[in-house]
């Protein structure tokens, strides 16, 4: 018998059903409430001013799972404007939340701003840091862990523990004094130390005999490549910035500025304490810091000489970098294998060659990309774009290839089409190791070699299992090439991770544009977006 439901009952049932389905389909939320303050810290045994988050240095760890929504309310109790950025979090369709000055107005002193982030289709090890001025030299950084969803297989057994290690070079000099040195056109001195989780020595990680642990290592420093090693223990590399890797064993790892790695170690040695060692690479003076790997049944404290590591060997580092490859059979954040996207078979629609340089402009030290040294505008570029405010920036103000012009200063923005597939070549004619990061994306590091890149260099590209990551190194007088699918609309920062160089102009913004104006391509401006500069008198949206 066919019996119709009363119209009111049908409507209510359907309404409740839709509510249930919407609630069931929504990804989990994690809430954070952070207060940013200055405070006394003693990383080198003497008092200096640090940036604390909820009284902590380094800041609290963010623990999350793929597709979680992160609601982070940041109260700025400093005497200066402040912003946090999220190194490696792709901010899918949402560059407004990126937390760099090209996208987000600074949080004024005494005010707050709530970031709404989603770690959409991401896994891996990342970190956050303060992006304005020279705040990064005072702290304010912390680890980000994004775990796989329970139903997605991970290519190794669950470890007995999961530790974050934030390593980086450190100045005893106040961050505002460092900034003033740069503002006066001078270079910074060599750092005083290397820190591991905010300390040069003594941080302890306790393990149990026979068990395996995951270490997430991020270089949150200002300029130096660091080598990481553990006395008497090998490390099995399993993940690089969101990509499961072929599980190669290393006795030590070079971690360049801005990079993150995950390794597994097994506590299979004699039960005692062992040195964890971090030291600078490619520097005349070698800075070394230690922590302790403590066996819970240890019968002896650390002893013997601190294990040595590589110092200035470039070839050693290049060979290690080339050995890091994607595990094609492992699942990423989705259940399909990481190798199911055949990047090497896609036609390149554009080649962008980025050449770094250092020079004096008007008697002051500056750094540039393709001869353009970036000058921040009076209005965040993303807001100027959204509100159609003229005179803030010009698309195309940095060329695709080196121009050969003398260095000059401009608000450099490069235009790019949504869904293009591009080749980017980082060319380094200088005698230092460089490190480059692109917000909003991961890219495949398809090749690196000495000399000057030419189209014939493509013959040596890895078009099968190159590692996908968001930060790559470029060796002295060398090049590094990456492939990148421009599938994320927004205004994205491309920068040197050497913070002096970034601050003095070695960065630009990539404007990935879609004419559709659809929320399928990009989220609308946040209702709570801070407005400043020429956008100060505007309004966001009512819904």
Tab-separated table of C-alpha atoms in Angstrom, residues 87-518:
chain	number	residue	atom	x	y	z
A	87	UNK	CA	54.899	27.082	7.050
A	88	UNK	CA	53.683	24.276	4.774
A	89	UNK	CA	49.939	24.524	5.521
A	90	UNK	CA	48.490	25.007	2.050
A	91	UNK	CA	45.457	27.137	2.974
A	92	UNK	CA	43.443	25.620	0.137
A	93	UNK	CA	41.402	28.392	-1.579
A	94	UNK	CA	42.095	30.563	1.453
A	95	UNK	CA	45.198	32.736	1.136
A	96	UNK	CA	43.505	35.327	3.376
A	97	UNK	CA	44.576	33.145	6.332
A	98	UNK	CA	48.211	32.786	5.255
A	99	UNK	CA	49.463	35.238	7.848
A	100	UNK	CA	52.045	37.141	5.801
A	101	UNK	CA	51.769	40.866	5.136
A	102	UNK	CA	50.886	40.376	1.475
A	103	UNK	CA	47.662	38.616	2.481
A	104	UNK	CA	46.725	39.571	6.048
A	105	UNK	CA	46.636	42.836	7.996
A	106	UNK	CA	48.790	42.732	11.129
A	107	UNK	CA	47.083	42.258	14.485
A	108	UNK	CA	47.400	45.627	16.273
A	109	UNK	CA	48.758	45.743	19.832
A	110	UNK	CA	46.025	44.929	22.320
A	111	UNK	CA	43.771	43.350	19.687
A	112	UNK	CA	43.046	39.807	18.566
A	113	UNK	CA	42.387	37.935	15.356
A	114	UNK	CA	40.981	34.446	14.901
A	115	UNK	CA	42.572	32.360	12.172
A	116	UNK	CA	40.295	29.782	10.572
A	117	UNK	CA	42.492	27.182	8.889
A	118	UNK	CA	41.793	23.773	7.437
A	119	UNK	CA	44.539	21.211	6.888
A	120	UNK	CA	42.672	20.118	3.784
A	121	UNK	CA	44.003	16.938	2.178
A	122	UNK	CA	47.293	17.260	4.050
A	123	UNK	CA	49.427	15.125	6.301
A	124	UNK	CA	52.898	15.680	7.648
A	125	UNK	CA	55.272	17.801	9.679
A	126	UNK	CA	55.250	21.602	9.529
A	127	UNK	CA	55.674	24.613	11.811
A	128	UNK	CA	54.323	28.105	12.455
A	129	UNK	CA	56.334	31.277	13.006
A	130	UNK	CA	55.929	35.074	13.357
A	131	UNK	CA	56.214	36.633	9.902
A	132	UNK	CA	56.488	40.377	10.547
A	133	UNK	CA	59.574	42.495	11.117
A	134	UNK	CA	62.325	40.359	12.665
A	135	UNK	CA	60.090	38.663	15.263
A	136	UNK	CA	61.263	35.234	14.149
A	137	UNK	CA	64.598	35.971	15.881
A	138	UNK	CA	62.764	36.206	19.231
A	139	UNK	CA	60.717	33.008	19.176
A	140	UNK	CA	56.987	32.697	18.586
A	141	UNK	CA	57.424	29.479	16.609
A	142	UNK	CA	56.051	25.996	17.218
A	143	UNK	CA	55.469	22.597	15.645
A	144	UNK	CA	52.484	21.457	13.578
A	145	UNK	CA	51.630	17.746	13.307
A	146	UNK	CA	49.016	16.602	10.806
A	147	UNK	CA	48.242	12.889	11.220
A	148	UNK	CA	46.509	10.634	8.713
A	149	UNK	CA	42.847	9.805	9.226
A	150	UNK	CA	42.399	6.420	10.945
A	151	UNK	CA	41.109	4.697	7.807
A	152	UNK	CA	44.066	5.789	5.663
A	153	UNK	CA	46.996	3.326	5.820
A	154	UNK	CA	50.402	4.659	6.866
A	155	UNK	CA	53.486	2.850	5.462
A	156	UNK	CA	54.985	2.026	8.868
A	157	UNK	CA	53.662	0.707	12.206
A	158	UNK	CA	52.442	3.196	14.776
A	159	UNK	CA	55.488	4.441	16.685
A	160	UNK	CA	55.687	4.217	20.460
A	161	UNK	CA	56.099	7.990	20.634
A	162	UNK	CA	56.092	11.060	18.387
A	163	UNK	CA	58.523	13.884	19.256
A	164	UNK	CA	58.877	17.317	17.626
A	165	UNK	CA	62.358	18.847	17.462
A	166	UNK	CA	62.583	22.507	16.498
A	167	UNK	CA	66.175	23.275	15.569
A	168	UNK	CA	67.631	26.578	14.452
A	169	UNK	CA	70.428	29.077	14.721
A	170	UNK	CA	70.010	31.745	17.382
A	171	UNK	CA	71.173	35.265	18.247
A	172	UNK	CA	71.685	36.496	21.766
A	173	UNK	CA	71.122	39.985	20.326
A	174	UNK	CA	67.631	41.497	20.747
A	175	UNK	CA	65.475	41.050	17.636
A	176	UNK	CA	64.730	44.781	17.364
A	177	UNK	CA	68.429	45.580	17.364
A	178	UNK	CA	68.961	42.984	14.624
A	179	UNK	CA	66.176	44.604	12.622
A	180	UNK	CA	67.717	48.059	13.050
A	181	UNK	CA	71.073	46.763	11.782
A	182	UNK	CA	69.318	45.658	8.588
A	183	UNK	CA	67.314	48.894	8.334
A	184	UNK	CA	70.581	50.839	8.404
A	185	UNK	CA	71.799	48.808	5.450
A	186	UNK	CA	74.273	46.512	7.173
A	187	UNK	CA	74.665	42.738	7.325
A	188	UNK	CA	74.118	40.705	10.465
A	189	UNK	CA	76.954	39.021	12.362
A	190	UNK	CA	77.207	35.248	12.600
A	191	UNK	CA	74.689	33.716	15.066
A	192	UNK	CA	75.814	32.845	18.598
A	193	UNK	CA	74.327	29.368	18.936
A	194	UNK	CA	72.082	26.580	17.725
A	195	UNK	CA	69.005	25.638	19.746
A	196	UNK	CA	67.021	22.399	20.064
A	197	UNK	CA	63.509	23.143	21.342
A	198	UNK	CA	64.719	26.444	22.747
A	199	UNK	CA	67.865	25.169	24.479
A	200	UNK	CA	71.471	24.721	23.335
A	201	UNK	CA	71.972	21.660	25.546
A	202	UNK	CA	70.147	19.345	27.893
A	203	UNK	CA	66.748	18.764	26.272
A	204	UNK	CA	65.907	15.106	26.976
A	205	UNK	CA	63.784	12.635	25.015
A	206	UNK	CA	62.993	9.421	26.918
A	207	UNK	CA	62.568	6.130	25.040
A	208	UNK	CA	62.016	2.507	26.041
A	209	UNK	CA	64.367	-0.291	25.058
A	210	UNK	CA	63.348	-2.039	21.842
A	211	UNK	CA	60.650	0.429	20.790
A	212	UNK	CA	60.525	2.649	17.692
A	213	UNK	CA	59.874	6.394	17.791
A	214	UNK	CA	59.066	9.127	15.303
A	215	UNK	CA	61.089	12.341	15.368
A	216	UNK	CA	59.757	15.353	13.459
A	217	UNK	CA	62.655	17.715	12.776
A	218	UNK	CA	62.060	21.296	11.566
A	219	UNK	CA	64.699	23.942	10.909
A	220	UNK	CA	63.026	27.094	12.250
A	221	UNK	CA	66.245	29.129	12.170
A	222	UNK	CA	67.201	32.279	10.338
A	223	UNK	CA	69.879	31.289	7.847
A	224	UNK	CA	71.961	28.163	8.442
A	225	UNK	CA	71.617	24.624	7.141
A	226	UNK	CA	71.885	22.223	10.088
A	227	UNK	CA	73.035	18.624	10.214
A	228	UNK	CA	71.094	16.298	12.520
A	229	UNK	CA	72.427	12.998	13.933
A	230	UNK	CA	72.077	10.682	16.931
A	231	UNK	CA	74.988	8.935	18.581
A	232	UNK	CA	74.967	5.188	17.853
A	233	UNK	CA	71.614	5.227	16.032
A	234	UNK	CA	70.576	5.259	12.386
A	235	UNK	CA	67.501	7.137	11.195
A	236	UNK	CA	64.946	5.868	8.710
A	237	UNK	CA	63.423	8.742	6.724
A	238	UNK	CA	59.654	8.297	6.321
A	239	UNK	CA	58.162	11.713	5.538
A	240	UNK	CA	59.177	15.108	4.145
A	241	UNK	CA	56.727	18.032	4.455
A	242	UNK	CA	53.662	15.927	3.825
A	243	UNK	CA	55.090	13.276	1.489
A	244	UNK	CA	55.800	9.687	2.542
A	245	UNK	CA	59.270	8.883	1.261
A	246	UNK	CA	61.121	5.756	0.251
A	247	UNK	CA	62.376	4.544	3.616
A	248	UNK	CA	66.095	5.124	3.280
A	249	UNK	CA	68.392	4.900	6.302
A	250	UNK	CA	70.788	7.752	7.092
A	251	UNK	CA	73.394	8.289	9.772
A	252	UNK	CA	72.811	12.060	9.576
A	253	UNK	CA	70.521	14.445	7.709
A	254	UNK	CA	71.020	17.938	6.320
A	255	UNK	CA	67.980	20.051	7.192
A	256	UNK	CA	67.949	23.344	5.321
A	257	UNK	CA	66.219	26.457	6.641
A	258	UNK	CA	62.433	26.092	6.575
A	259	UNK	CA	62.492	22.337	5.923
A	260	UNK	CA	60.846	19.546	7.941
A	261	UNK	CA	61.614	15.816	8.068
A	262	UNK	CA	60.191	12.789	9.887
A	263	UNK	CA	62.478	9.909	10.822
A	264	UNK	CA	62.033	6.674	12.745
A	265	UNK	CA	64.616	5.549	15.275
A	266	UNK	CA	64.658	2.283	17.207
A	267	UNK	CA	65.989	2.144	20.762
A	268	UNK	CA	67.976	-1.034	20.044
A	269	UNK	CA	71.316	-0.099	21.576
A	270	UNK	CA	72.871	-0.622	24.994
A	271	UNK	CA	70.616	0.977	27.651
A	272	UNK	CA	72.294	4.291	28.367
A	273	UNK	CA	72.071	7.914	27.254
A	274	UNK	CA	73.127	9.095	23.790
A	275	UNK	CA	73.869	12.467	22.232
A	276	UNK	CA	71.445	14.039	19.782
A	277	UNK	CA	73.622	16.461	17.819
A	278	UNK	CA	72.807	19.464	15.636
A	279	UNK	CA	75.571	21.472	13.949
A	280	UNK	CA	75.862	24.140	11.282
A	281	UNK	CA	76.819	23.247	7.721
A	282	UNK	CA	78.816	25.220	5.142
A	283	UNK	CA	80.138	27.691	7.735
A	284	UNK	CA	83.717	28.561	8.644
A	285	UNK	CA	82.844	28.423	12.331
A	286	UNK	CA	80.885	25.313	13.331
A	287	UNK	CA	78.177	25.802	15.958
A	288	UNK	CA	77.056	22.619	17.743
A	289	UNK	CA	74.170	21.894	20.076
A	290	UNK	CA	73.208	18.656	21.826
A	291	UNK	CA	70.171	17.022	23.384
A	292	UNK	CA	69.895	13.637	25.086
A	293	UNK	CA	68.263	10.427	23.933
A	294	UNK	CA	67.566	8.815	27.302
A	295	UNK	CA	66.758	5.111	27.594
A	296	UNK	CA	64.250	4.629	30.419
A	297	UNK	CA	66.436	1.798	31.765
A	298	UNK	CA	69.647	3.743	31.237
A	299	UNK	CA	72.626	2.745	33.337
A	300	UNK	CA	74.989	5.462	32.090
A	301	UNK	CA	74.825	9.142	31.232
A	302	UNK	CA	76.111	10.480	27.919
A	303	UNK	CA	79.802	9.857	27.395
A	304	UNK	CA	82.534	9.919	24.831
A	305	UNK	CA	83.169	12.546	22.174
A	306	UNK	CA	80.183	14.249	20.558
A	307	UNK	CA	79.703	12.509	17.188
A	308	UNK	CA	81.121	14.515	14.325
A	309	UNK	CA	79.231	15.208	11.153
A	310	UNK	CA	79.764	16.717	7.708
A	311	UNK	CA	80.876	20.336	7.661
A	312	UNK	CA	81.463	21.974	4.272
A	313	UNK	CA	81.027	19.023	1.880
A	314	UNK	CA	78.627	20.168	-0.847
A	315	UNK	CA	78.730	16.963	-2.932
A	316	UNK	CA	77.767	14.868	0.103
A	317	UNK	CA	74.680	17.037	0.660
A	318	UNK	CA	73.660	16.987	-3.019
A	319	UNK	CA	73.837	13.203	-3.163
A	320	UNK	CA	71.727	12.938	-0.031
A	321	UNK	CA	69.148	15.348	-1.461
A	322	UNK	CA	68.900	13.333	-4.684
A	323	UNK	CA	68.372	10.136	-2.690
A	324	UNK	CA	65.175	11.461	-1.057
A	325	UNK	CA	62.278	10.211	-3.173
A	326	UNK	CA	58.542	9.691	-2.972
A	327	UNK	CA	57.113	6.346	-1.870
A	328	UNK	CA	54.814	5.847	-4.859
A	329	UNK	CA	52.837	3.003	-3.286
A	330	UNK	CA	52.057	4.737	0.016
A	331	UNK	CA	48.803	6.611	0.520
A	332	UNK	CA	48.951	10.322	1.117
A	333	UNK	CA	46.081	12.113	2.856
A	334	UNK	CA	43.680	10.210	0.591
A	335	UNK	CA	43.594	6.438	0.124
A	336	UNK	CA	44.976	6.572	-3.429
A	337	UNK	CA	48.746	5.993	-3.822
A	338	UNK	CA	51.023	9.028	-3.919
A	339	UNK	CA	52.246	7.872	-7.335
A	340	UNK	CA	48.787	7.992	-8.929
A	341	UNK	CA	49.394	11.583	-10.087
A	342	UNK	CA	51.867	11.265	-12.960
A	343	UNK	CA	53.483	14.700	-12.851
A	344	UNK	CA	56.176	13.706	-15.342
A	345	UNK	CA	53.628	13.152	-18.131
A	346	UNK	CA	52.034	16.621	-17.938
A	347	UNK	CA	53.007	19.237	-20.512
A	348	UNK	CA	54.696	22.309	-19.076
A	349	UNK	CA	52.719	25.451	-19.888
A	350	UNK	CA	55.323	27.938	-18.640
A	351	UNK	CA	58.920	28.085	-17.432
A	352	UNK	CA	59.796	30.594	-14.711
A	353	UNK	CA	63.479	31.145	-13.975
A	354	UNK	CA	64.204	32.882	-10.676
A	355	UNK	CA	67.687	34.259	-10.139
A	356	UNK	CA	68.791	35.546	-6.752
A	357	UNK	CA	71.179	38.451	-6.289
A	358	UNK	CA	72.722	40.648	-3.610
A	359	UNK	CA	73.715	44.286	-4.091
A	360	UNK	CA	73.717	47.755	-2.605
A	361	UNK	CA	70.768	50.020	-3.459
A	362	UNK	CA	71.121	53.656	-2.375
A	363	UNK	CA	74.041	52.633	-0.196
A	364	UNK	CA	72.119	49.930	1.679
A	365	UNK	CA	72.296	46.157	1.461
A	366	UNK	CA	69.414	44.613	-0.506
A	367	UNK	CA	68.528	41.222	-2.020
A	368	UNK	CA	66.432	40.530	-5.091
A	369	UNK	CA	64.713	38.059	-7.399
A	370	UNK	CA	65.281	38.721	-11.101
A	371	UNK	CA	66.714	42.131	-10.135
A	372	UNK	CA	63.570	43.208	-8.223
A	373	UNK	CA	63.931	43.760	-4.487
A	374	UNK	CA	60.515	43.507	-2.833
A	375	UNK	CA	59.034	46.511	-1.056
A	376	UNK	CA	55.908	45.896	1.054
A	377	UNK	CA	52.930	47.993	0.002
A	378	UNK	CA	50.835	50.091	2.381
A	379	UNK	CA	47.958	47.610	1.932
A	380	UNK	CA	48.066	43.804	1.907
A	381	UNK	CA	48.080	42.767	-1.732
A	382	UNK	CA	45.260	40.258	-1.344
A	383	UNK	CA	42.969	42.921	0.099
A	384	UNK	CA	43.883	45.393	-2.633
A	385	UNK	CA	43.075	42.693	-5.162
A	386	UNK	CA	39.737	41.835	-3.555
A	387	UNK	CA	38.585	45.452	-3.251
A	388	UNK	CA	40.015	46.480	-6.658
A	389	UNK	CA	42.159	49.182	-5.065
A	390	UNK	CA	44.488	50.668	-7.647
A	391	UNK	CA	48.035	51.845	-7.179
A	392	UNK	CA	49.038	49.189	-4.653
A	393	UNK	CA	50.737	46.710	-6.988
A	394	UNK	CA	51.030	45.819	-10.634
A	395	UNK	CA	50.794	42.252	-11.907
A	396	UNK	CA	53.945	41.468	-13.882
A	397	UNK	CA	56.201	43.745	-11.842
A	398	UNK	CA	58.694	40.877	-11.573
A	399	UNK	CA	59.686	39.150	-14.839
A	400	UNK	CA	59.579	35.406	-15.535
A	401	UNK	CA	63.299	35.331	-16.322
A	402	UNK	CA	66.358	37.321	-15.225
A	403	UNK	CA	66.314	40.749	-16.846
A	404	UNK	CA	69.984	41.615	-16.420
A	405	UNK	CA	68.990	45.021	-15.061
A	406	UNK	CA	70.670	46.584	-12.032
A	407	UNK	CA	68.784	45.827	-8.823
A	408	UNK	CA	65.792	48.056	-8.129
A	409	UNK	CA	62.999	48.176	-5.528
A	410	UNK	CA	59.335	47.493	-6.310
A	411	UNK	CA	56.264	45.668	-4.971
A	412	UNK	CA	56.859	42.599	-7.079
A	413	UNK	CA	53.870	40.449	-8.102
A	414	UNK	CA	53.883	37.728	-10.758
A	415	UNK	CA	50.633	36.699	-12.415
A	416	UNK	CA	49.736	33.070	-13.104
A	417	UNK	CA	46.718	31.232	-14.475
A	418	UNK	CA	44.695	28.842	-12.368
A	419	UNK	CA	45.326	25.192	-13.317
A	420	UNK	CA	48.508	25.939	-15.276
A	421	UNK	CA	51.373	23.460	-14.833
A	422	UNK	CA	54.661	25.296	-14.490
A	423	UNK	CA	58.374	24.638	-14.281
A	424	UNK	CA	60.269	26.874	-11.849
A	425	UNK	CA	64.056	27.039	-11.911
A	426	UNK	CA	65.891	28.576	-8.947
A	427	UNK	CA	69.269	29.779	-10.208
A	428	UNK	CA	71.986	30.546	-7.661
A	429	UNK	CA	75.139	32.284	-8.906
A	430	UNK	CA	76.290	33.029	-5.360
A	431	UNK	CA	78.665	31.018	-3.175
A	432	UNK	CA	76.141	30.144	-0.434
A	433	UNK	CA	73.501	27.446	-0.041
A	434	UNK	CA	70.075	29.026	-0.414
A	435	UNK	CA	66.619	27.872	0.668
A	436	UNK	CA	63.331	28.774	-1.080
A	437	UNK	CA	59.727	28.335	0.035
A	438	UNK	CA	56.388	28.745	-1.785
A	439	UNK	CA	53.264	29.296	0.317
A	440	UNK	CA	50.054	27.541	-0.674
A	441	UNK	CA	51.707	24.686	-2.540
A	442	UNK	CA	53.828	21.598	-2.649
A	443	UNK	CA	56.040	21.042	-5.682
A	444	UNK	CA	58.097	18.214	-7.141
A	445	UNK	CA	61.862	18.764	-6.893
A	446	UNK	CA	62.716	17.264	-10.284
A	447	UNK	CA	66.389	18.221	-10.564
A	448	UNK	CA	69.403	19.988	-9.091
A	449	UNK	CA	72.962	20.378	-10.333
A	450	UNK	CA	75.909	22.719	-10.518
A	451	UNK	CA	76.372	25.476	-13.088
A	452	UNK	CA	73.742	27.364	-15.050
A	453	UNK	CA	70.443	25.760	-15.993
A	454	UNK	CA	69.680	25.315	-19.699
A	455	UNK	CA	66.817	23.505	-21.464
A	456	UNK	CA	69.194	20.544	-21.874
A	457	UNK	CA	69.238	20.235	-18.076
A	458	UNK	CA	65.794	18.641	-18.370
A	459	UNK	CA	67.460	15.482	-19.637
A	460	UNK	CA	68.503	14.671	-16.062
A	461	UNK	CA	65.142	15.382	-14.404
A	462	UNK	CA	63.513	12.769	-12.191
A	463	UNK	CA	60.047	12.491	-13.754
A	464	UNK	CA	58.928	9.460	-11.783
A	465	UNK	CA	59.380	9.691	-8.011
A	466	UNK	CA	60.795	13.142	-7.150
A	467	UNK	CA	59.952	14.225	-3.627
A	468	UNK	CA	57.058	16.666	-3.256
A	469	UNK	CA	57.640	19.387	-0.675
A	470	UNK	CA	57.217	23.129	-0.023
A	471	UNK	CA	60.832	24.211	0.665
A	472	UNK	CA	63.901	23.390	-1.403
A	473	UNK	CA	67.597	24.164	-1.211
A	474	UNK	CA	69.755	25.538	-4.025
A	475	UNK	CA	73.464	24.789	-3.734
A	476	UNK	CA	76.256	27.318	-4.451
A	477	UNK	CA	76.633	28.254	-8.124
A	478	UNK	CA	73.928	25.702	-8.891
A	479	UNK	CA	70.288	25.356	-9.885
A	480	UNK	CA	67.243	23.516	-8.607
A	481	UNK	CA	64.173	22.849	-10.782
A	482	UNK	CA	60.651	22.103	-9.578
A	483	UNK	CA	57.317	21.268	-11.215
A	484	UNK	CA	54.158	22.768	-9.730
A	485	UNK	CA	50.454	22.450	-10.543
A	486	UNK	CA	48.807	25.830	-9.952
A	487	UNK	CA	45.639	24.395	-8.430
A	488	UNK	CA	45.222	26.848	-5.535
A	489	UNK	CA	43.804	30.289	-6.290
A	490	UNK	CA	45.183	33.110	-4.177
A	491	UNK	CA	48.056	35.497	-3.497
A	492	UNK	CA	51.044	33.377	-2.460
A	493	UNK	CA	54.400	34.373	-1.010
A	494	UNK	CA	57.528	33.051	-2.770
A	495	UNK	CA	60.493	33.784	-0.524
A	496	UNK	CA	63.999	33.103	0.568
A	497	UNK	CA	63.940	31.311	3.916
A	498	UNK	CA	67.099	33.211	4.895
A	499	UNK	CA	65.283	35.755	7.003
A	500	UNK	CA	67.727	38.605	6.393
A	501	UNK	CA	67.301	38.138	2.646
A	502	UNK	CA	63.520	37.853	2.899
A	503	UNK	CA	63.369	41.012	5.022
A	504	UNK	CA	65.587	42.927	2.593
A	505	UNK	CA	63.660	42.047	-0.526
A	506	UNK	CA	64.302	38.476	-1.690
A	507	UNK	CA	60.648	37.561	-2.093
A	508	UNK	CA	57.636	38.240	-4.307
A	509	UNK	CA	53.976	37.242	-4.587
A	510	UNK	CA	52.500	34.793	-7.064
A	511	UNK	CA	48.929	35.803	-7.953
A	512	UNK	CA	47.163	32.631	-9.079
A	513	UNK	CA	43.998	33.918	-10.695
A	514	UNK	CA	40.667	32.468	-11.788
A	515	UNK	CA	38.191	34.655	-13.665
A	516	UNK	CA	35.248	32.469	-12.627
A	517	UNK	CA	34.777	34.204	-9.290
A	518	UNK	CA	33.365	30.994	-7.856
